C-alpha positions as a Markdown table, in Angstrom:
| # | Residue | x | y | z |
|---|---|---|---|---|
| 1 | Met | 78.3 | -4.1 | 58.7 |
| 2 | Pro | 74.6 | -4.0 | 59.8 |
| 3 | Tyr | 73.4 | -0.8 | 61.4 |
| 4 | Val | 70.2 | 0.7 | 62.7 |
| 5 | Asp | 69.3 | 4.3 | 62.9 |
| 6 | Ala | 68.8 | 5.8 | 66.3 |
| 7 | Ala | 68.3 | 9.5 | 67.3 |
| 8 | Gly | 71.6 | 11.1 | 66.4 |
| 9 | Ala | 73.6 | 7.9 | 65.9 |
| 10 | Lys | 73.9 | 4.7 | 63.9 |
| 11 | Leu | 74.1 | 1.6 | 66.1 |
| 12 | Tyr | 76.0 | -1.5 | 65.0 |
| 13 | Tyr | 74.3 | -4.8 | 65.8 |
| 14 | Glu | 74.7 | -8.6 | 65.3 |
| 15 | Glu | 71.9 | -11.1 | 64.9 |
| 16 | Thr | 72.2 | -14.9 | 65.4 |
| 17 | Gly | 69.6 | -17.7 | 65.4 |
| 18 | Ser | 65.9 | -17.8 | 64.9 |
| 19 | Gly | 62.8 | -18.0 | 67.0 |
| 20 | Tyr | 61.4 | -15.6 | 69.6 |
| 21 | Pro | 63.8 | -12.6 | 70.0 |
| 22 | Ile | 66.1 | -11.7 | 72.8 |
| 23 | Val | 67.8 | -8.3 | 72.8 |
| 24 | Phe | 71.1 | -8.1 | 74.8 |
| 25 | Val | 72.1 | -4.7 | 76.2 |
| 26 | His | 75.7 | -4.4 | 77.3 |
| 27 | Glu | 77.4 | -2.8 | 80.3 |
| 28 | Phe | 79.6 | 0.3 | 80.5 |
| 29 | Gly | 82.9 | -1.6 | 80.5 |
| 30 | Ser | 82.1 | -3.9 | 77.6 |
| 31 | Asp | 80.3 | -4.1 | 74.3 |
| 32 | Leu | 78.3 | -6.8 | 72.5 |
| 33 | Arg | 81.3 | -9.2 | 72.4 |
| 34 | Glu | 80.9 | -9.8 | 76.2 |
| 35 | Trp | 77.5 | -11.5 | 75.4 |
| 36 | Glu | 79.2 | -14.1 | 73.2 |
| 37 | Thr | 78.7 | -17.0 | 75.6 |
| 38 | Gln | 75.0 | -16.1 | 75.9 |
| 39 | Val | 74.5 | -15.6 | 72.2 |
| 40 | Arg | 76.1 | -18.9 | 71.4 |
| 41 | Tyr | 73.8 | -20.7 | 73.9 |
| 42 | Phe | 70.5 | -19.0 | 73.4 |
| 43 | Ser | 70.7 | -18.7 | 69.6 |
| 44 | Arg | 70.0 | -22.4 | 69.5 |
| 45 | Ala | 66.4 | -21.6 | 70.3 |
| 46 | Tyr | 66.0 | -17.9 | 70.0 |
| 47 | Arg | 66.7 | -15.0 | 67.7 |
| 48 | Cys | 69.5 | -13.1 | 69.5 |
| 49 | Ile | 70.2 | -9.5 | 68.8 |
| 50 | Ala | 73.2 | -7.8 | 70.5 |
| 51 | Tyr | 74.3 | -4.2 | 69.7 |
| 52 | Asn | 76.9 | -1.7 | 70.6 |
| 53 | Ala | 75.6 | 1.4 | 72.4 |
| 54 | Arg | 76.3 | 4.9 | 71.1 |
| 55 | Gly | 79.9 | 5.8 | 72.0 |
| 56 | Tyr | 81.1 | 2.2 | 71.4 |
| 57 | Pro | 82.6 | 1.6 | 67.9 |
| 58 | Pro | 81.7 | 0.5 | 65.3 |
| 59 | Ser | 78.5 | 2.3 | 66.5 |
| 60 | Asp | 78.8 | 6.0 | 66.1 |
| 61 | Val | 80.6 | 8.1 | 68.7 |
| 62 | Pro | 78.8 | 11.5 | 68.7 |
| 63 | Asp | 80.9 | 14.5 | 69.6 |
| 64 | Asp | 77.9 | 16.3 | 71.1 |
| 65 | Leu | 77.5 | 15.4 | 74.8 |
| 66 | Asn | 73.8 | 16.1 | 74.4 |
| 67 | Gln | 73.5 | 13.0 | 72.2 |
| 68 | Tyr | 74.2 | 10.8 | 75.3 |
| 69 | Gly | 72.2 | 10.0 | 78.4 |
| 70 | Trp | 70.0 | 7.4 | 79.9 |
| 71 | Glu | 66.9 | 8.4 | 78.0 |
| 72 | Phe | 68.8 | 7.9 | 74.7 |
| 73 | Ala | 69.9 | 4.4 | 76.0 |
| 74 | Val | 66.3 | 3.4 | 76.6 |
| 75 | Asp | 65.1 | 4.7 | 73.3 |
| 76 | Asp | 68.0 | 3.0 | 71.5 |
| 77 | Ile | 66.6 | -0.4 | 72.6 |
| 78 | Ala | 63.4 | 0.5 | 70.9 |
| 79 | Ala | 65.3 | 1.8 | 67.8 |
| 80 | Val | 67.2 | -1.5 | 67.5 |
| 81 | Met | 64.0 | -3.5 | 67.7 |
| 82 | Arg | 62.3 | -1.2 | 65.2 |
| 83 | Gly | 65.3 | -1.5 | 62.9 |
| 84 | Val | 65.3 | -5.3 | 62.8 |
| 85 | Gly | 61.5 | -5.5 | 62.6 |
| 86 | Ile | 60.7 | -6.7 | 66.2 |
| 87 | Ala | 57.6 | -5.6 | 67.9 |
| 88 | Arg | 58.2 | -7.5 | 71.2 |
| 89 | Ala | 61.1 | -9.2 | 72.8 |
| 90 | His | 62.8 | -10.5 | 76.0 |
| 91 | Ile | 65.3 | -7.8 | 77.1 |
| 92 | Val | 68.5 | -8.9 | 78.9 |
| 93 | Gly | 70.8 | -6.2 | 80.2 |
| 94 | Leu | 73.9 | -6.0 | 82.4 |
| 95 | Ser | 74.8 | -3.1 | 84.7 |
| 96 | Met | 74.3 | 0.0 | 82.5 |
| 97 | Gly | 72.3 | -2.2 | 80.2 |
| 98 | Gly | 70.3 | -3.5 | 83.1 |
| 99 | Tyr | 69.4 | 0.1 | 84.1 |
| 100 | Ala | 68.3 | 0.7 | 80.5 |
| 101 | Ala | 66.3 | -2.6 | 80.4 |
| 102 | Leu | 64.4 | -1.7 | 83.6 |
| 103 | Gln | 63.6 | 1.8 | 82.3 |
| 104 | Phe | 62.6 | 0.3 | 79.0 |
| 105 | Gly | 60.0 | -1.8 | 80.9 |
| 106 | Leu | 58.6 | 1.5 | 82.3 |
| 107 | Arg | 58.6 | 3.4 | 79.0 |
| 108 | Tyr | 57.8 | 0.6 | 76.6 |
| 109 | Pro | 55.9 | -2.0 | 78.6 |
| 110 | Glu | 54.1 | -3.3 | 75.5 |
| 111 | Gln | 57.4 | -4.2 | 73.8 |
| 112 | Ala | 59.0 | -6.1 | 76.7 |
| 113 | Ser | 57.7 | -9.6 | 77.3 |
| 114 | Ala | 60.3 | -10.3 | 80.0 |
| 115 | Ile | 63.3 | -8.4 | 81.5 |
| 116 | Val | 66.5 | -9.7 | 82.9 |
| 117 | Ala | 68.4 | -7.0 | 84.8 |
| 118 | Ala | 71.8 | -8.2 | 86.0 |
| 119 | Gly | 74.2 | -6.1 | 88.1 |
| 120 | Ala | 72.0 | -3.1 | 88.0 |
| 121 | Gly | 72.2 | -0.3 | 90.5 |
| 122 | Thr | 75.7 | 1.1 | 90.7 |
| 123 | Gly | 75.3 | 4.7 | 91.9 |
| 124 | Ser | 71.7 | 4.2 | 93.0 |
| 125 | Pro | 71.8 | 3.3 | 96.8 |
| 126 | Pro | 71.1 | 6.3 | 98.9 |
| 127 | Ser | 74.0 | 5.5 | 101.2 |
| 128 | Leu | 76.4 | 5.7 | 98.2 |
| 129 | Arg | 74.7 | 8.3 | 96.1 |
| 130 | Glu | 76.7 | 11.3 | 97.2 |
| 131 | Ala | 80.1 | 9.6 | 96.7 |
| 132 | Trp | 79.0 | 8.4 | 93.2 |
| 133 | Leu | 78.0 | 11.9 | 92.1 |
| 134 | Lys | 81.5 | 13.1 | 93.1 |
| 135 | Glu | 83.5 | 10.2 | 91.6 |
| 136 | Ala | 81.7 | 9.7 | 88.3 |
| 137 | Pro | 82.7 | 13.1 | 86.7 |
| 138 | Ala | 86.3 | 12.5 | 87.7 |
| 139 | Thr | 86.1 | 9.1 | 86.0 |
| 140 | Ala | 84.7 | 10.7 | 82.9 |
| 141 | Arg | 87.6 | 13.1 | 82.7 |
| 142 | Gly | 90.1 | 10.3 | 83.3 |
| 143 | Phe | 89.4 | 8.6 | 80.0 |
| 144 | Leu | 90.5 | 11.7 | 78.1 |
| 145 | Glu | 93.3 | 12.8 | 80.5 |
| 146 | Arg | 94.8 | 9.5 | 81.4 |
| 147 | Gly | 93.9 | 7.3 | 78.4 |
| 148 | Met | 92.1 | 4.0 | 77.9 |
| 149 | Ala | 95.1 | 1.8 | 78.9 |
| 150 | Val | 95.4 | 3.3 | 82.4 |
| 151 | Met | 91.7 | 3.4 | 83.0 |
| 152 | Ala | 91.1 | -0.1 | 81.7 |
| 153 | Glu | 93.8 | -1.4 | 84.1 |
| 154 | Glu | 92.1 | 0.3 | 87.1 |
| 155 | Met | 88.6 | -0.9 | 86.0 |
| 156 | Gly | 89.8 | -4.5 | 85.5 |
| 157 | His | 91.4 | -4.6 | 89.0 |
| 158 | Ser | 88.5 | -2.9 | 90.8 |
| 159 | Pro | 86.9 | -4.7 | 93.8 |
| 160 | Thr | 83.9 | -5.8 | 91.8 |
| 161 | Arg | 85.8 | -7.0 | 88.7 |
| 162 | Ile | 88.9 | -8.7 | 90.1 |
| 163 | Gln | 86.8 | -11.8 | 90.6 |
| 164 | Leu | 86.8 | -12.5 | 86.9 |
| 165 | Lys | 90.6 | -12.5 | 86.8 |
| 166 | His | 90.8 | -15.0 | 89.6 |
| 167 | Lys | 88.1 | -17.3 | 88.1 |
| 168 | Asp | 88.9 | -17.1 | 84.4 |
| 169 | Pro | 92.2 | -15.4 | 83.5 |
| 170 | Arg | 91.7 | -15.9 | 79.8 |
| 171 | Gly | 88.2 | -14.5 | 79.9 |
| 172 | Trp | 89.5 | -11.5 | 81.9 |
| 173 | Gln | 92.2 | -11.0 | 79.4 |
| 174 | Asp | 89.7 | -10.9 | 76.5 |
| 175 | Phe | 87.6 | -8.4 | 78.5 |
| 176 | Met | 90.7 | -6.3 | 79.1 |
| 177 | Asp | 91.7 | -6.4 | 75.4 |
| 178 | His | 88.3 | -5.3 | 74.4 |
| 179 | Leu | 88.1 | -2.6 | 77.1 |
| 180 | Arg | 91.5 | -1.1 | 76.1 |
| 181 | Gly | 90.2 | -0.8 | 72.5 |
| 182 | His | 87.2 | 1.3 | 73.4 |
| 183 | Ser | 86.8 | 4.9 | 72.4 |
| 184 | Ala | 88.1 | 7.2 | 75.1 |
| 185 | Gln | 85.8 | 9.9 | 73.9 |
| 186 | Gly | 82.8 | 7.5 | 73.8 |
| 187 | Met | 83.6 | 6.2 | 77.3 |
| 188 | Ser | 84.0 | 9.7 | 78.7 |
| 189 | Asn | 80.8 | 11.0 | 77.1 |
| 190 | Thr | 78.9 | 8.0 | 78.3 |
| 191 | Met | 80.2 | 8.3 | 81.9 |
| 192 | Ala | 79.6 | 12.1 | 81.9 |
| 193 | Arg | 76.0 | 12.1 | 80.6 |
| 194 | Tyr | 74.6 | 8.6 | 81.1 |
| 195 | Gln | 76.2 | 7.2 | 84.2 |
| 196 | Thr | 76.6 | 10.5 | 86.1 |
| 197 | Leu | 73.2 | 12.1 | 85.3 |
| 198 | Arg | 70.9 | 9.1 | 85.4 |
| 199 | Pro | 68.5 | 9.2 | 88.4 |
| 200 | Ser | 68.8 | 6.6 | 91.1 |
| 201 | Leu | 66.6 | 3.5 | 90.6 |
| 202 | His | 65.3 | 4.2 | 94.1 |
| 203 | Asp | 63.5 | 7.2 | 92.7 |
| 204 | Phe | 61.3 | 5.0 | 90.6 |
| 205 | Gln | 59.9 | 2.6 | 93.2 |
| 206 | Asp | 56.3 | 3.7 | 92.7 |
| 207 | Gln | 56.6 | 3.1 | 88.9 |
| 208 | Phe | 58.3 | -0.2 | 89.4 |
| 209 | Ala | 55.4 | -1.3 | 91.6 |
| 210 | Arg | 53.2 | -1.1 | 88.5 |
| 211 | Leu | 55.3 | -3.3 | 86.2 |
| 212 | Thr | 53.4 | -6.3 | 85.0 |
| 213 | Met | 56.0 | -8.2 | 82.8 |
| 214 | Pro | 58.1 | -10.9 | 84.5 |
| 215 | Val | 61.5 | -9.6 | 85.8 |
| 216 | Leu | 64.6 | -11.6 | 86.8 |
| 217 | Leu | 67.1 | -9.6 | 88.9 |
| 218 | Ala | 70.6 | -11.1 | 89.1 |
| 219 | Val | 73.5 | -9.8 | 91.2 |
| 220 | Gly | 76.7 | -11.2 | 92.5 |
| 221 | Asp | 77.1 | -11.3 | 96.3 |
| 222 | Glu | 80.5 | -9.5 | 96.0 |
| 223 | Asp | 78.9 | -6.7 | 93.8 |
| 224 | Ala | 78.5 | -4.5 | 96.9 |
| 225 | Pro | 77.4 | -1.3 | 95.1 |
| 226 | Cys | 74.4 | -3.2 | 93.6 |
| 227 | Ile | 73.1 | -5.4 | 96.4 |
| 228 | Glu | 71.0 | -2.8 | 98.3 |
| 229 | Thr | 69.3 | -1.6 | 95.1 |
| 230 | Asn | 68.5 | -5.2 | 94.0 |
| 231 | Leu | 66.8 | -5.8 | 97.3 |
| 232 | Met | 64.8 | -2.7 | 96.8 |
| 233 | Leu | 63.8 | -3.8 | 93.3 |
| 234 | Lys | 62.8 | -7.2 | 94.5 |
| 235 | Ala | 60.5 | -5.6 | 97.1 |
| 236 | Ala | 59.1 | -3.0 | 94.7 |
| 237 | Ile | 58.4 | -5.1 | 91.5 |
| 238 | Pro | 55.6 | -7.6 | 92.1 |
| 239 | Thr | 56.7 | -9.7 | 89.2 |
| 240 | Ala | 60.4 | -9.9 | 90.2 |
| 241 | Gly | 62.5 | -12.8 | 91.3 |
| 242 | Leu | 66.1 | -12.3 | 92.6 |
| 243 | Trp | 69.0 | -14.6 | 92.0 |
| 244 | Met | 72.1 | -13.8 | 94.0 |
| 245 | Cys | 75.2 | -15.7 | 92.7 |
| 246 | Pro | 77.8 | -16.6 | 95.4 |
| 247 | Asn | 81.4 | -15.5 | 95.3 |
| 248 | Thr | 80.7 | -13.3 | 92.2 |
| 249 | Gly | 81.3 | -9.7 | 91.4 |
| 250 | His | 79.9 | -7.4 | 88.8 |
| 251 | Ala | 80.5 | -9.1 | 85.4 |
| 252 | Ile | 78.2 | -12.0 | 86.4 |
| 253 | Asn | 77.6 | -13.3 | 82.9 |
| 254 | Leu | 81.3 | -13.5 | 82.3 |
| 255 | Glu | 82.3 | -14.9 | 85.7 |
| 256 | Glu | 79.6 | -17.6 | 85.8 |
| 257 | Pro | 78.3 | -18.1 | 82.3 |
| 258 | Ala | 76.9 | -21.6 | 82.8 |
| 259 | Ala | 75.0 | -20.6 | 85.9 |
| 260 | Phe | 73.9 | -17.3 | 84.4 |
| 261 | Asn | 72.6 | -19.1 | 81.2 |
| 262 | Ala | 70.8 | -21.7 | 83.3 |
| 263 | Gln | 69.0 | -19.1 | 85.4 |
| 264 | Val | 68.0 | -17.0 | 82.4 |
| 265 | Glu | 66.8 | -20.1 | 80.5 |
| 266 | Ser | 64.8 | -21.3 | 83.5 |
| 267 | Phe | 63.3 | -17.9 | 83.9 |
| 268 | Leu | 62.4 | -17.6 | 80.2 |
| 269 | Ser | 60.9 | -21.1 | 80.1 |
| 270 | Ala | 58.7 | -20.2 | 83.1 |
| 271 | Val | 57.6 | -17.0 | 81.4 |
| 272 | Glu | 56.7 | -18.8 | 78.2 |
| 273 | Arg | 54.8 | -21.5 | 80.0 |
| 274 | Gly | 52.9 | -18.8 | 81.9 |
| 275 | Thr | 54.1 | -20.1 | 85.3 |
| 276 | Trp | 56.4 | -17.3 | 86.4 |
| 277 | Arg | 54.8 | -16.4 | 89.8 |
| 278 | Arg | 53.6 | -12.9 | 90.7 |
| 279 | Ala | 54.3 | -12.0 | 94.3 |
């Protein structure tokens, strides 16, 4: 299996296709397998790299909680790029991966030629922040105390994920099978250190205003915890466009893969032509 070295962990990755690189960064509830439809499509013209975050086997699952956190997630994108010999790439992230992709743009602007941040913002809206900070630690404990099967069932039937079951029962079942197989320790550590302790994206509005690379924001109109933050990001980032997908929840790339691929392809084509408009 191919691995790259990151700070305190080895990260498993898969590489498909050739051409300009795209790095895919997965969400909390999934791993690189949930990018399969995107990798199959974009590897026809691009070099696609997808990897499992720390805490998601076959990547390492460090026991030390201090080896987790949003800063590690951002630096891990750079470690993957370094490990496969890439100096610059398009970065595509979903949810937790979208948060990391946006922060990567702030920390490593010279390495990101374009950013797609889909479903980013859970726990960030000021109106929901206090509730998130109370709920997230309990969720972290739940993976260890209640087990992956119970937690996966709750996550898969949550208000922002049930849409996938209604639209694509087989796709939802694949997602659930993968989720049940995740490491309870890795999920708990990731929730406790990354999801709970990461700052709100609203805290970075001034920094986002200085971003210069093109950004595509994508959010489902039924992904209520993320809509407010995406509107903020659209207003703050001068190079950002916002695509809101109708009747869609959180797992936007799984629910509407054809529409998601089309939007990302159109965006990347505009970036590469030099026609993506700055506000």
